[in-house]
XYZ file of C-alpha atoms in Angstrom:
365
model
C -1.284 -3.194 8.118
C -4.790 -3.124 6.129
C -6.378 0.025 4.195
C -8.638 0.695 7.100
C -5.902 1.078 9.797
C -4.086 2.829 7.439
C -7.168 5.428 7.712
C -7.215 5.829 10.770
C -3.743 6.929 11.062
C -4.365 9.543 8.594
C -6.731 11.622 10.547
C -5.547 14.847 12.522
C -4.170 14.467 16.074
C -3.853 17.134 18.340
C -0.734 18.678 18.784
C 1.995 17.448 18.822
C 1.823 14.327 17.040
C 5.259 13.126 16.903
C 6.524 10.606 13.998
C 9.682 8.486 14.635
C 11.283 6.861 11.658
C 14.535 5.233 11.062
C 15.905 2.490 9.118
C 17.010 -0.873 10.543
C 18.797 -4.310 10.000
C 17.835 -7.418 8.964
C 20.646 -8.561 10.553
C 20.481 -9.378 14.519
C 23.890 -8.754 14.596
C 23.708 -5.191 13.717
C 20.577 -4.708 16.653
C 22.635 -2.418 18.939
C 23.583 -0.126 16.326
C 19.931 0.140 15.965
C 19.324 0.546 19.863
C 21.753 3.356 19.828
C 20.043 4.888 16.653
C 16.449 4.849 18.262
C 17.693 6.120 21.719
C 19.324 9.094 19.940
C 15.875 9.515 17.943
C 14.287 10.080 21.246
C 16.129 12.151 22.712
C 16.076 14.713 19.834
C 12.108 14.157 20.633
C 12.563 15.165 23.990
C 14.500 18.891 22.665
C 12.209 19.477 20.303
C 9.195 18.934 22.897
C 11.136 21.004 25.755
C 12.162 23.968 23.081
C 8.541 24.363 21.353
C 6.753 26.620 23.327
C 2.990 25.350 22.275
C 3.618 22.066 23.583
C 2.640 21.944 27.548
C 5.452 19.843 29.663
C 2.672 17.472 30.445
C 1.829 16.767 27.135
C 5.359 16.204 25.979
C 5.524 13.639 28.680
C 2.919 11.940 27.606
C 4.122 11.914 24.121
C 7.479 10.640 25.325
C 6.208 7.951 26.997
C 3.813 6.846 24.540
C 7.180 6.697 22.536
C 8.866 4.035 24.891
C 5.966 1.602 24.766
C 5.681 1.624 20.973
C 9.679 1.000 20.752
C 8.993 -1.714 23.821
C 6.413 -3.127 21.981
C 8.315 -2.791 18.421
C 11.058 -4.880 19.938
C 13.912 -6.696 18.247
C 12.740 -7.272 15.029
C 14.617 -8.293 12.034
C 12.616 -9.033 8.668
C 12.009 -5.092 8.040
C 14.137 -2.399 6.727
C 12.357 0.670 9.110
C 10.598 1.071 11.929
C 7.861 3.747 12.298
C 6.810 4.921 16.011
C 3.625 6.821 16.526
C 2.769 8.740 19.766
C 0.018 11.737 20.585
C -0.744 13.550 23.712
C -3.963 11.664 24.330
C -1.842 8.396 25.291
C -2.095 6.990 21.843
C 0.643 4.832 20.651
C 1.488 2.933 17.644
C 4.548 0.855 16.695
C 5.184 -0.633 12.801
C 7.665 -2.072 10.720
C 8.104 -1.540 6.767
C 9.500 -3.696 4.332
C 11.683 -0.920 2.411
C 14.232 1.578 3.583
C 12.879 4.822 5.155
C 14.703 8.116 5.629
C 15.939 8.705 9.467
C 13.634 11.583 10.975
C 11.840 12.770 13.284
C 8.304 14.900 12.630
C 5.965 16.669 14.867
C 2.684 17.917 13.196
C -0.636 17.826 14.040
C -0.885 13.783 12.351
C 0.989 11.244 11.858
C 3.771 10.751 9.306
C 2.636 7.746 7.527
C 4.298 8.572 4.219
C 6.589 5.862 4.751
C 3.397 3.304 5.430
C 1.658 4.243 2.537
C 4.589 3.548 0.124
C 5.406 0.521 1.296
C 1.562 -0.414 1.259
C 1.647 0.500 -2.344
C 4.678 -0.682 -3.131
C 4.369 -3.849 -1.730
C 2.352 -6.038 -5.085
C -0.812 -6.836 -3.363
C -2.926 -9.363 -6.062
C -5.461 -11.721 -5.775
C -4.257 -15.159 -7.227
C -6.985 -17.482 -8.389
C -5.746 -21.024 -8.992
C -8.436 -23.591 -10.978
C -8.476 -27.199 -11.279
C -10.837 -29.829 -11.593
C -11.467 -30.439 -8.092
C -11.352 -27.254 -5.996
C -10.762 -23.289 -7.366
C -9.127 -21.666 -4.519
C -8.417 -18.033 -4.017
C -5.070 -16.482 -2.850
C -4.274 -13.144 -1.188
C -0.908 -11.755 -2.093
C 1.298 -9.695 -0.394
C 4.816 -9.388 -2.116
C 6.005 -12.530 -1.780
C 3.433 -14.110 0.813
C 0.481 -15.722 -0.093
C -2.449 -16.951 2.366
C -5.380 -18.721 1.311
C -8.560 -16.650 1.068
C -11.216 -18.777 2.793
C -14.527 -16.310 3.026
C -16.941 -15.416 0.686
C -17.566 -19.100 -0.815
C -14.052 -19.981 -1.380
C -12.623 -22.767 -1.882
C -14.886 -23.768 -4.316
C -15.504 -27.387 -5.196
C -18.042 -28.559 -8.223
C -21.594 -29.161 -7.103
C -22.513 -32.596 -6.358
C -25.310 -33.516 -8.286
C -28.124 -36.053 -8.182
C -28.356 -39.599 -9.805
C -31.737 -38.098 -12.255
C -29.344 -34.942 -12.970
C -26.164 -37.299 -13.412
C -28.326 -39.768 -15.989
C -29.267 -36.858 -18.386
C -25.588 -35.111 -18.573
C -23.982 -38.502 -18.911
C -26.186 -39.272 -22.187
C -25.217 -35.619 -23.854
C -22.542 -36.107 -26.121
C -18.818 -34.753 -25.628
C -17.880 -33.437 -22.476
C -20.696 -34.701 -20.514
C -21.811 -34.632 -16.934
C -18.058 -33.686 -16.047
C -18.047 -31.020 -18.311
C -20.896 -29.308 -17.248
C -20.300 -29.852 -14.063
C -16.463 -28.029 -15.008
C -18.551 -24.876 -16.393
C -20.982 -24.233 -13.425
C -17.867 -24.328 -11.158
C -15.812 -21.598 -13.192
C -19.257 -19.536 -13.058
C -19.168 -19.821 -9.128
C -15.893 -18.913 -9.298
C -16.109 -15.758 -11.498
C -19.785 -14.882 -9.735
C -17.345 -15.284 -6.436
C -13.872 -13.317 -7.898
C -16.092 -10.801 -8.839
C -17.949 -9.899 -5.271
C -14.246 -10.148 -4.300
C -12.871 -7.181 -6.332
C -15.668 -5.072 -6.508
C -14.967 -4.918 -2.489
C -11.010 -5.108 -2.748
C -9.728 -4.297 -5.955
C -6.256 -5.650 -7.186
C -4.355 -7.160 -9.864
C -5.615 -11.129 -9.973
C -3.707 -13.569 -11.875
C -5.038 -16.678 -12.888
C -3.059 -20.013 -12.148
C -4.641 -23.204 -14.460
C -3.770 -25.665 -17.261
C -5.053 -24.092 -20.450
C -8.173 -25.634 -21.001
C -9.158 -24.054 -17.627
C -7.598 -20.888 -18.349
C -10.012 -20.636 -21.838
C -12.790 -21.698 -19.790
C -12.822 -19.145 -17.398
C -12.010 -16.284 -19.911
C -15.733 -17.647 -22.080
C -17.404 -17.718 -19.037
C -15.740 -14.476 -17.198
C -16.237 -12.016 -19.882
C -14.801 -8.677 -20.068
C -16.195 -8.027 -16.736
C -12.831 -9.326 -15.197
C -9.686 -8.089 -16.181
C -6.680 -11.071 -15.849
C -3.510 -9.127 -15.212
C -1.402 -11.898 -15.723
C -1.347 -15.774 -16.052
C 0.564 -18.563 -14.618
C 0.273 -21.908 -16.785
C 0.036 -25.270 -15.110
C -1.810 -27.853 -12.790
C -1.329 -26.223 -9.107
C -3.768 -28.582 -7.264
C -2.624 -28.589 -3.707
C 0.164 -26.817 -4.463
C 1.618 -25.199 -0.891
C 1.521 -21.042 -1.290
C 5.023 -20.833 -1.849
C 5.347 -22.541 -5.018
C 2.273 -20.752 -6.158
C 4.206 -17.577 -5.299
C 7.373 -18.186 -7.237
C 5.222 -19.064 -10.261
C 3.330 -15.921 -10.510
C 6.298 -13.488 -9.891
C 7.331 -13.125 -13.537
C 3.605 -12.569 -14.280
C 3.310 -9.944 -10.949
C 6.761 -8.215 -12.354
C 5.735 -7.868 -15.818
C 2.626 -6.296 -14.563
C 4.640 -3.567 -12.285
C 6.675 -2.985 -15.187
C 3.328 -2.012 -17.147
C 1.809 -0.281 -14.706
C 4.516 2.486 -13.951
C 4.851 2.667 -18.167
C 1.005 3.206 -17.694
C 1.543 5.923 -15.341
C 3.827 7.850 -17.554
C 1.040 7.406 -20.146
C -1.551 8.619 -18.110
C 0.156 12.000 -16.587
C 1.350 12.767 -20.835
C -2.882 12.582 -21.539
C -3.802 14.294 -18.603
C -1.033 17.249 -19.584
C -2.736 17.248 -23.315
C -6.313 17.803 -21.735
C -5.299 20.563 -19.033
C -5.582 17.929 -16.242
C -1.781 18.237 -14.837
C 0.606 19.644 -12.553
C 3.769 18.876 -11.977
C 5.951 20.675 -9.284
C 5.696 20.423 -4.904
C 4.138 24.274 -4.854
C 1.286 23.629 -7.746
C 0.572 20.149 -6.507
C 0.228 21.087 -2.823
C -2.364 24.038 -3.828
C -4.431 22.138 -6.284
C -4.335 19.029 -3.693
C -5.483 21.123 -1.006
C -8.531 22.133 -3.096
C -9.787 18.629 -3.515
C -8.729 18.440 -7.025
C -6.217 16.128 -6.666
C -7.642 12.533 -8.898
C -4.173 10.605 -9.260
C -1.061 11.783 -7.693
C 2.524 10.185 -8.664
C 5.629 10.719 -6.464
C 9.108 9.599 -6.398
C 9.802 7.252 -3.550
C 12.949 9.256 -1.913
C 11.133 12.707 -2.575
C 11.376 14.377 0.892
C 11.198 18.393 0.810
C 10.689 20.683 4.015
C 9.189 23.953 3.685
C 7.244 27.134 5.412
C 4.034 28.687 4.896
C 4.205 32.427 3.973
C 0.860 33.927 3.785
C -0.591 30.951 2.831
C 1.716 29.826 -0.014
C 4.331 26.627 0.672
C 7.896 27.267 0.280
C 10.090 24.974 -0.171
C 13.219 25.359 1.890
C 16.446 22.855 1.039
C 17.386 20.149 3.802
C 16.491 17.570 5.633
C 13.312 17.396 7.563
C 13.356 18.069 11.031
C 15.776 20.970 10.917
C 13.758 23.377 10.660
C 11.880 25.005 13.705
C 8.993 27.538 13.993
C 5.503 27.523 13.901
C 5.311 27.940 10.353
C 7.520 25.191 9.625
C 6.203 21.813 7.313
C 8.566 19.082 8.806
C 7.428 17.420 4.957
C 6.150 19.241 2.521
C 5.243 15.860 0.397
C 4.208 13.752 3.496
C 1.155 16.636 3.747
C 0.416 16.737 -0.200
C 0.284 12.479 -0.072
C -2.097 12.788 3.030
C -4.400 15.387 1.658
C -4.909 13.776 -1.351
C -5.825 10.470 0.452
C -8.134 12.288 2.331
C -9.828 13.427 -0.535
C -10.082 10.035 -2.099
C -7.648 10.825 -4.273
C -5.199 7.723 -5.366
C -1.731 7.666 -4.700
C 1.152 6.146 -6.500
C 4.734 5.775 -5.828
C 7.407 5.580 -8.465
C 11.028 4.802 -8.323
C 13.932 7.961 -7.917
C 14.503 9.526 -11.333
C 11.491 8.186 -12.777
C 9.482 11.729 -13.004
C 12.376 13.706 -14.274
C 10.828 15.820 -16.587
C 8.066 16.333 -13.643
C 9.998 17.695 -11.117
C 9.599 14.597 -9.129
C 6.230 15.153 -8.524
C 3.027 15.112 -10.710
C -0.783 15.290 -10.626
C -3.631 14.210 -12.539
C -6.600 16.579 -11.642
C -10.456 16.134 -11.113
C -11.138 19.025 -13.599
């Protein structure tokens, strides 16, 4: 799952575009519980299809079998906590899994549910981890615990071989010498590099280096790059998992940080007339493209109807509802829209926004 699939799922399907969600098990023991679960998921597809009268038998075949191949395709899988099934009319089809629990359910709208898929995008840490040394800076994409090697847009880096003429006149300058300023032009590659990097893909980068690297690349960097955390130490050739386990206290203090942040930002944005707080004022500024930062509980699920115009939200789970007028997820629609209008989106933990109502906004103006 990148940002740019993520898109794509976002944008309106015709009707109906039917969501299945449920949780799973890590465990393969506990697979046929999960069978049983996803068969009983599809049948409640099938009523809802048969009893809506805007949905044509034909399409709701197609639907349902678009359905089967994503759960074919999804097969046994066991290092995810849900599993989200995507199928419209027009034979589309789309099976994922996602690293946190989801909330059994089933949704038919005109888009996808990908409420669940966004939250775990955003709540998974995604970072860049830079790691210098003397002989190679290499760059790391993280994804919770995972790292992979970055290997585009110049890195690894190594230091520049130079000539013998070159090497003569840095090796008669006193102190650090040819090595030294052969040390400095590498860091600026690197920082010239990290930045192109996160002005295309922004995210949290922590540094990995002994200390007279780290100091080198803050004099050369600037304010122009913001560190969000350290790791200090030699990790030449270091495998990815090691590099991992050292920058999780640095990633964890930085969540911890960032949701204090948030907290911060929605008590300035209240003292300036920038706020909302509430599903029914959210959802109507969002859906005037005011929406700048929205911040939502994790586990905040709320069905409602539309009566002459307004949202109303009605208590239950979603899916129980039926008519035409019906929001299957009232905050599924409100996340969505405010993606849609470039709007950021971040996802707290349950109980977090208490004195928000469990939902808050930061608006354009």
């Amino acid at each position: 799952m990148d940002a740019v699939t993520l898109s794509e799922l976002r944008k309106p399907r015709p009707y109906p575009a039917v969501s299945v969600l449920m949780p799973t098990h890590r465990s393969g023991r506990e697979n046929r519980e999960d069978r049983i679960r996803l068969r009983n998921l599809l049948a409640e597809v099938r009523h809802r299809l048969r009893d809506d009268p805007r949905v044509a038998p034909d399409a709701a075949d197609q639907v349902l079998r678009g359905l089967e191949r994503a759960a074919e395709e999804a097969g046994p899988r066991h290092g995810s906590d849900g599993l989200a099934l995507f199928a419209a009319p027009n034979g589309e089809h789309h099976a994922f899994t996602i690293g946190q629990p989801v909330d059994e359910r089933v949704v038919v709208d005109t888009g996808f549910a990908t409420r669940d898929l966004v939250a775990d995008f955003t709540r998974t840490p995604r970072y860049w981890l830079l790691s210098l040394s003397d002989h190679r800076t290499r760059l790391w994409d993280g994804l919770g615990g995972d790292l992979t090697e970055h290997t585009r847009d110049g890195f690894p880096l190594a230091p520049a071989p130079i000539d013998e003429a070159s090497a003569g006149r840095l090796a008669r300058r006193p102190a650090q010498g040819g090595d030294g300023e052969r040390r400095r032009q590498a860091v600026r590659d690197a920082v010239a590099a990290v930045e192109r990097v996160l002005a295309r893909d922004p995210r949290p980068l922590i540094v990995a280096g002994v200390t007279r690297h780290q100091a080198l690349f803050d004099e050369v960097a600037g304010p122009h790059v913001t560190v969000a955390g350290r790791v200090e130490g030699s990790f030449d050739g270091a495998p990815p998992s090691v590099l991992a386990e050292a920058a999780r206290p640095a990633l964890a203090a930085y969540e911890d940080l960032r949701e204090v942040g948030v907290l911060s930002e929605l008590e300035a944005a209240r003292s300036i007339q920038r706020y909302a707080s509430g599903l029914c004022e959210v959802a109507r500024l969002v859906e005037e493209g005011r929406g700048e930062h929205l911040v939502v509980e994790r586990g905040y699920y709320a069905p409602a109807v539309r009566s002459e115009g307004d949202l109303v939200p009605v208590e239950g789970k979603p899916g129980v509802l039926k008519g035409a007028d019906v929001v299957d997820d009232a905050v599924d629609d409100v996340i969505e829209t405010t993606l849609e209008y470039g709007g950021e989106v971040t996802f707290v933990s349950d109980g977090f926004l208490v004195d928000h109502d469990r939902i808050a906004l930061v608006t354009r103006y």
